[in-house]
Coordinates of C-alpha atoms in Angstrom, one line a residue:
M27 CA 19.2 68.4 -12.0
K28 CA 21.5 66.4 -9.6
R29 CA 18.5 65.4 -7.5
L30 CA 16.7 64.2 -10.6
S31 CA 19.7 62.1 -11.8
V32 CA 20.2 60.5 -8.2
G33 CA 16.5 59.7 -8.1
F34 CA 16.5 58.0 -11.4
F35 CA 19.5 55.8 -10.7
G36 CA 18.2 54.9 -7.4
A37 CA 15.0 53.6 -8.8
V38 CA 17.2 51.7 -11.4
A39 CA 19.1 50.1 -8.6
I40 CA 15.9 49.0 -6.7
L41 CA 14.5 47.5 -9.9
M42 CA 17.6 45.5 -10.7
N43 CA 18.0 44.3 -7.2
G44 CA 14.3 42.9 -7.3
C45 CA 15.2 41.0 -10.5
V46 CA 18.1 39.0 -9.3
F47 CA 15.6 36.4 -7.9
A48 CA 14.0 34.5 -10.7
P49 CA 10.2 33.9 -10.4
Q50 CA 10.2 30.0 -9.5
M51 CA 10.8 27.5 -6.8
R52 CA 14.4 26.2 -6.3
M53 CA 15.7 23.1 -4.6
D54 CA 18.5 24.5 -2.4
I55 CA 20.6 21.3 -1.7
S56 CA 24.3 21.1 -2.5
D57 CA 25.8 18.0 -4.1
D58 CA 28.0 17.0 -1.1
Q59 CA 25.1 17.2 1.6
D60 CA 24.0 14.0 3.1
S61 CA 21.7 15.6 5.8
F62 CA 20.9 19.1 7.2
E63 CA 18.3 20.7 9.3
Y64 CA 15.2 22.5 7.9
N65 CA 12.6 24.1 10.3
G66 CA 13.3 21.8 13.1
L67 CA 13.2 18.7 10.7
T68 CA 16.1 16.4 9.9
V69 CA 16.4 16.2 6.1
R70 CA 18.3 13.1 4.8
V71 CA 19.6 13.2 1.1
H72 CA 19.7 10.0 -1.0
S73 CA 20.9 9.3 -4.5
I74 CA 18.6 7.2 -6.6
E75 CA 21.0 6.5 -9.4
K76 CA 23.4 5.0 -6.8
G77 CA 20.7 2.7 -5.6
D78 CA 20.2 4.5 -2.2
F79 CA 16.6 3.8 -1.6
A80 CA 16.8 4.4 2.2
G81 CA 17.2 0.6 2.7
G82 CA 20.4 0.5 0.7
T83 CA 19.2 -1.9 -1.9
V84 CA 17.1 -2.2 -4.9
A85 CA 13.9 -4.2 -4.6
S86 CA 13.2 -6.7 -7.4
A87 CA 11.5 -10.0 -8.0
E88 CA 14.7 -11.8 -8.3
S89 CA 15.7 -10.8 -4.7
S90 CA 12.3 -11.8 -3.2
E91 CA 13.8 -14.5 -1.0
Q92 CA 15.8 -11.7 0.8
T93 CA 12.9 -9.4 1.1
D94 CA 12.0 -8.0 4.5
F95 CA 8.3 -8.9 4.9
G96 CA 8.0 -6.6 7.8
D97 CA 5.1 -7.3 10.2
L98 CA 3.9 -10.0 7.8
K99 CA 6.6 -12.3 9.1
D100 CA 4.6 -12.7 12.3
L101 CA 1.7 -14.3 10.2
M102 CA 3.8 -16.7 8.0
V103 CA 4.4 -20.3 8.8
D104 CA 7.4 -22.5 7.4
S105 CA 5.0 -25.2 6.1
L106 CA 1.4 -25.8 6.0
P107 CA 0.2 -27.8 9.1
N108 CA -1.7 -31.0 8.9
L109 CA -4.9 -29.9 10.8
E110 CA -7.2 -32.1 12.7
Y111 CA -10.5 -30.3 12.8
R112 CA -12.0 -30.1 16.3
I113 CA -15.8 -30.1 16.5
G114 CA -17.5 -27.1 18.0
P115 CA -20.8 -25.8 18.8
L116 CA -23.2 -25.5 15.9
D117 CA -21.2 -27.8 13.7
M118 CA -23.1 -30.6 11.7
V119 CA -22.0 -34.1 12.5
Q120 CA -23.1 -37.2 10.7
V121 CA -22.8 -40.7 12.4
V122 CA -23.3 -43.8 10.2
V123 CA -23.6 -47.3 11.8
W124 CA -23.2 -49.9 9.0
E125 CA -26.0 -52.3 8.6
H126 CA -28.2 -50.4 11.2
P127 CA -30.3 -47.8 9.3
E128 CA -32.4 -47.4 12.3
L129 CA -29.4 -45.8 14.2
T130 CA -28.0 -44.1 11.1
S131 CA -31.3 -42.3 10.3
P132 CA -33.7 -42.8 13.2
M133 CA -35.9 -40.1 11.6
G134 CA -36.0 -41.6 8.3
Q135 CA -36.2 -39.4 5.3
Y136 CA -37.0 -36.4 7.4
Q137 CA -33.7 -36.3 9.1
P138 CA -31.1 -33.9 7.6
A139 CA -27.6 -34.9 6.7
G140 CA -26.3 -34.9 10.2
Q141 CA -27.0 -33.5 13.7
K142 CA -26.3 -30.1 14.9
V143 CA -24.1 -29.7 17.9
T144 CA -25.7 -27.7 20.5
T145 CA -24.5 -24.3 21.7
D146 CA -23.0 -25.9 24.9
G147 CA -21.0 -28.4 22.7
T148 CA -23.1 -31.6 23.4
L149 CA -24.7 -34.1 20.9
F150 CA -27.4 -36.6 21.7
Y151 CA -27.1 -40.0 19.8
P152 CA -29.5 -43.0 20.3
Y153 CA -28.4 -45.5 22.8
A154 CA -25.2 -43.6 23.3
G155 CA -26.8 -40.7 25.2
E156 CA -25.6 -37.2 25.4
I157 CA -22.0 -36.8 24.5
K158 CA -19.8 -33.8 25.1
V159 CA -18.4 -33.5 21.6
A160 CA -16.9 -30.0 21.5
G161 CA -13.2 -30.3 21.3
L162 CA -13.1 -33.8 19.9
T163 CA -11.9 -34.9 16.4
A164 CA -14.2 -37.0 14.2
Q165 CA -12.1 -40.1 15.0
E166 CA -12.2 -39.5 18.7
L167 CA -16.0 -39.1 18.5
R168 CA -16.1 -42.3 16.5
A169 CA -14.3 -44.2 19.2
E170 CA -16.6 -42.8 21.9
I171 CA -19.9 -43.8 20.2
T172 CA -18.4 -47.2 19.1
Q173 CA -17.6 -47.9 22.8
R174 CA -21.0 -46.9 24.2
L175 CA -23.0 -48.8 21.5
S176 CA -20.9 -51.9 22.2
N177 CA -21.6 -51.7 26.0
K178 CA -25.4 -51.6 25.5
I179 CA -27.0 -53.1 22.3
L180 CA -24.3 -54.1 19.6
N181 CA -21.4 -56.4 19.3
D182 CA -18.4 -54.9 17.3
P183 CA -20.6 -52.0 15.7
Q184 CA -19.0 -50.5 12.6
V185 CA -19.3 -46.6 13.1
D186 CA -18.1 -43.9 10.8
V187 CA -18.4 -40.2 11.9
R188 CA -17.8 -37.0 9.7
V189 CA -18.3 -33.5 10.1
T190 CA -20.9 -32.2 7.3
G191 CA -21.2 -28.6 8.3
Y192 CA -18.4 -26.4 9.6
N193 CA -20.0 -23.5 11.6
S194 CA -18.1 -23.0 14.9
L195 CA -14.8 -21.5 13.6
R196 CA -15.1 -18.6 11.1
A197 CA -13.3 -15.6 9.8
T198 CA -14.8 -12.7 7.8
V199 CA -13.9 -11.4 4.4
T200 CA -15.5 -8.1 3.6
G201 CA -15.3 -5.2 1.2
A202 CA -14.8 -5.4 -2.6
V203 CA -15.4 -9.3 -3.0
N204 CA -18.2 -11.0 -4.8
K205 CA -19.6 -12.8 -1.8
P206 CA -18.6 -11.0 1.5
G207 CA -19.4 -12.6 4.7
F208 CA -18.2 -15.5 6.9
V209 CA -15.7 -18.1 5.7
S210 CA -15.7 -21.4 7.8
F211 CA -12.5 -23.3 8.9
S212 CA -12.3 -27.1 8.0
E213 CA -9.5 -29.7 7.8
T214 CA -7.8 -27.6 5.1
P215 CA -5.6 -24.6 6.3
L216 CA -7.4 -21.4 5.4
T217 CA -4.7 -19.2 3.5
I218 CA -5.4 -15.8 2.1
P219 CA -5.9 -16.9 -1.4
L220 CA -8.2 -19.6 -0.3
A221 CA -10.2 -17.1 1.9
V222 CA -10.6 -14.7 -1.0
A223 CA -11.7 -17.7 -3.4
A224 CA -14.3 -18.6 -0.6
A225 CA -15.7 -15.1 -0.8
G226 CA -16.2 -15.4 -4.5
G227 CA -13.0 -13.6 -5.6
F228 CA -12.2 -10.0 -5.9
G229 CA -15.0 -7.7 -7.2
A230 CA -14.7 -5.6 -10.3
E231 CA -13.7 -2.5 -8.2
A232 CA -11.5 -4.3 -5.8
D233 CA -8.0 -2.8 -4.9
P234 CA -6.0 -5.8 -3.7
S235 CA -3.0 -3.7 -3.1
G236 CA -4.7 -2.2 0.0
M237 CA -5.8 -5.5 1.6
Q238 CA -5.8 -5.3 5.4
L239 CA -5.9 -8.2 7.9
R240 CA -7.0 -7.5 11.5
R241 CA -6.1 -10.0 14.1
G242 CA -7.0 -9.0 17.7
D243 CA -6.0 -5.4 18.1
K244 CA -3.4 -5.3 15.3
V245 CA -3.9 -4.7 11.7
Y246 CA -1.5 -5.8 9.0
N247 CA -1.3 -4.1 5.4
I248 CA -0.9 -6.5 2.6
N249 CA -0.2 -5.5 -1.0
F250 CA -1.6 -8.6 -2.7
M251 CA -0.7 -7.5 -6.2
D252 CA 3.0 -6.8 -5.5
A253 CA 3.2 -10.0 -3.4
F254 CA 1.7 -12.1 -6.2
K255 CA 4.0 -10.5 -8.9
A256 CA 7.0 -11.1 -6.7
N257 CA 6.1 -14.5 -6.0
L258 CA 6.0 -13.9 -2.2
P259 CA 4.5 -16.7 -0.2
L260 CA 1.0 -15.3 0.6
D261 CA -0.1 -19.0 0.9
K262 CA 2.0 -19.3 3.9
I263 CA -0.2 -16.8 5.8
I264 CA -2.7 -19.0 7.7
L265 CA -5.9 -17.2 8.9
K266 CA -7.1 -18.0 12.4
P267 CA -10.7 -17.9 13.8
D268 CA -12.2 -14.4 14.2
D269 CA -9.6 -12.8 11.8
Q270 CA -11.1 -10.1 9.6
L271 CA -9.9 -9.7 6.0
F272 CA -10.9 -6.5 4.2
I273 CA -10.5 -5.6 0.5
P274 CA -11.1 -1.9 -0.2
A275 CA -12.6 -0.6 -3.4
M276 CA -10.5 1.4 -5.9
S277 CA -12.5 4.5 -5.2
E278 CA -11.6 4.4 -1.6
T279 CA -7.8 3.8 -2.0
Q280 CA -7.4 6.4 -4.8
K281 CA -8.4 9.2 -2.1
E282 CA -5.1 8.4 -0.4
N283 CA -2.9 6.8 -3.0
K284 CA -1.7 9.7 -4.9
V285 CA 1.5 11.6 -5.6
Y286 CA 2.1 15.1 -6.5
V287 CA 4.3 16.1 -9.5
L288 CA 5.5 19.6 -9.6
G289 CA 8.1 21.8 -11.3
E290 CA 9.3 21.7 -15.0
V291 CA 7.1 18.8 -16.3
G292 CA 4.6 18.8 -19.1
R293 CA 1.5 18.7 -16.8
V294 CA 1.9 19.7 -13.2
G295 CA -0.7 17.8 -10.9
V296 CA -1.8 14.7 -9.1
V297 CA -0.9 11.1 -10.3
N298 CA -2.7 8.1 -8.8
L299 CA -0.8 5.0 -7.8
N300 CA -1.9 2.0 -9.9
H301 CA -3.0 -0.7 -7.4
G302 CA -0.7 0.9 -4.8
S303 CA 2.3 0.8 -7.2
L304 CA 3.9 3.7 -9.1
S305 CA 7.5 4.2 -10.1
L306 CA 9.3 7.5 -10.4
V307 CA 9.6 6.9 -14.3
E308 CA 5.8 6.2 -14.4
A309 CA 5.1 9.3 -12.5
L310 CA 7.1 11.6 -14.8
A311 CA 5.7 10.0 -17.9
T312 CA 2.1 10.4 -16.7
A313 CA 2.8 14.1 -16.1
G314 CA 4.0 14.6 -19.5
G315 CA 7.6 14.0 -19.0
L316 CA 10.3 16.6 -18.5
N317 CA 9.8 20.1 -20.1
A318 CA 12.4 20.0 -22.8
L319 CA 13.1 23.7 -22.8
N320 CA 13.1 24.4 -19.0
A321 CA 13.9 21.2 -17.0
S322 CA 17.2 20.3 -15.4
S323 CA 17.5 16.7 -16.1
K324 CA 20.2 16.4 -13.4
S325 CA 17.8 18.0 -10.6
I326 CA 14.9 15.6 -10.3
Y327 CA 13.9 15.1 -6.5
V328 CA 11.3 13.1 -4.6
L329 CA 10.4 14.5 -1.1
R330 CA 8.9 12.1 1.4
N331 CA 7.7 12.8 4.9
S332 CA 9.1 9.9 6.5
G333 CA 8.2 10.7 10.1
A334 CA 7.2 13.4 12.5
N335 CA 10.7 14.9 12.4
Q336 CA 12.2 13.5 9.2
V337 CA 12.0 14.2 5.7
D338 CA 13.8 12.1 2.9
V339 CA 14.9 13.7 -0.3
Y340 CA 15.9 11.3 -3.1
H341 CA 17.9 12.9 -5.9
L342 CA 18.0 11.5 -9.5
N343 CA 20.7 12.9 -11.9
A344 CA 19.3 11.8 -15.2
K345 CA 21.7 13.7 -17.4
N346 CA 22.7 10.3 -18.4
A347 CA 19.5 8.7 -19.6
M348 CA 20.8 5.3 -18.1
A349 CA 19.8 6.6 -14.6
L350 CA 16.2 6.2 -15.6
A351 CA 16.6 2.4 -15.2
M352 CA 17.2 3.1 -11.6
A353 CA 14.2 5.5 -11.5
D354 CA 12.0 2.8 -13.0
R355 CA 12.9 0.6 -9.8
F356 CA 12.2 3.3 -7.4
D357 CA 8.7 2.9 -6.1
L358 CA 6.8 6.1 -4.9
N359 CA 4.8 6.3 -1.7
P360 CA 1.5 7.9 -1.2
H361 CA 1.8 11.6 -0.8
D362 CA 5.3 11.8 -2.2
I363 CA 6.3 15.0 -4.0
V364 CA 8.2 14.7 -7.3
Y365 CA 9.9 18.0 -8.1
V366 CA 11.8 18.8 -11.2
D367 CA 14.0 21.8 -10.9
A368 CA 14.6 24.4 -13.7
S369 CA 17.8 24.7 -15.7
G370 CA 20.1 27.5 -15.4
I371 CA 19.1 28.8 -18.8
A372 CA 15.6 28.7 -18.0
T373 CA 16.2 30.8 -14.9
W374 CA 18.1 33.3 -16.9
N375 CA 15.4 33.5 -19.6
R376 CA 12.8 34.2 -16.9
L377 CA 15.0 36.9 -15.6
L378 CA 15.3 38.5 -18.9
T379 CA 11.5 38.2 -19.3
L380 CA 11.2 40.4 -16.3
I381 CA 13.9 42.9 -17.3
M382 CA 13.0 43.4 -21.0
P383 CA 9.6 45.0 -20.5
N384 CA 11.3 47.6 -18.2
A385 CA 14.1 48.1 -20.8
G386 CA 11.8 50.4 -22.8
L387 CA 10.9 52.3 -19.7
L388 CA 14.5 52.8 -18.8
N389 CA 15.3 53.9 -22.3
T390 CA 12.6 56.4 -22.4
T391 CA 13.5 57.8 -19.0
S392 CA 17.1 58.0 -20.0
S393 CA 16.1 60.1 -23.1
F394 CA 14.0 62.2 -20.9
V395 CA 16.9 62.9 -18.7
E396 CA 19.2 63.8 -21.6
N397 CA 16.6 66.2 -23.0
V398 CA 16.2 68.0 -19.7
N399 CA 20.0 68.2 -19.4
S400 CA 20.2 69.5 -23.0
I401 CA 17.6 72.2 -22.2
N402 CA 19.3 73.1 -19.1
Y403 CA 22.6 73.5 -20.9
R404 CA 21.1 75.9 -23.4
G405 CA 20.1 78.1 -20.5
W406 CA 16.4 77.5 -20.6

């Protein structure tokens, strides 16, 4: 009989030992930890309600003048330059000699509006001969033709020169725009808004937040939507010849622009960034908000893989609902993980859920043991 009792209580001990762990994930971070090591990674802990967004300040439109533009600073100019366009190969140039239509349009009505500069940068003009025009401004070419005509057939000729076709210097605008292709340079500085307008504007499926500019072997990421809303000076980014501007479609960026919302929320799952922008409050609201019965409002976390060897954990204690104002200023990055921990009472309830189905078994077993002892006592 002693063997039966020992075996029974041993089974109970094993069962109870297995129930001390609640069936859920837990965030194991103490309140006083600023950093620690996890599987060879450095984990840094930040407080969202205290405005610790890893940069130390809260981003807002009001502070746009102090915003760090990152790599975009390399593209910006202090003021738009006064450009003098220099003629190049394949440009169209029109020369007008006043009161001399035979020189202005030697081919009559069959002559197009201007002459095309050859691929080697030269232009032939009657009585002036072949002129090396590549690299000259319209005013410099005017002076050259005036001098040549004065030396040969005319006294004090009145000459006007203008560029009617800009073909030598071009940038490309591709992707989700209405008229993708080449955009030509002229006397007007070509800014990003002007380049997009020249390409017919954004298409219906465009995601301007994922805009990219390739210059040489470097690619710059430009969130056009955020910059526009924050009044950042995109009109001070001047394109250069051979630049490539790409605007992706929403279907392409949504494959990467997503965050994961897990834990005690209404709907666990994936939330897409809206044109590259999504605040922590928006992500929680899209996921159905906090689970009223199980969520710990003081234990909301954002986990971010910040580098090969670093993870940043951003903690929000929303026990005071005012902390949500800070959460609305916290912008999520693609592939962030939003995790809402369970409350202590929820953990205890789940523990009871595991224990209670076994209570009946324990009671039945206990009754069985008592009956056996009673029979044994009676001498059976």
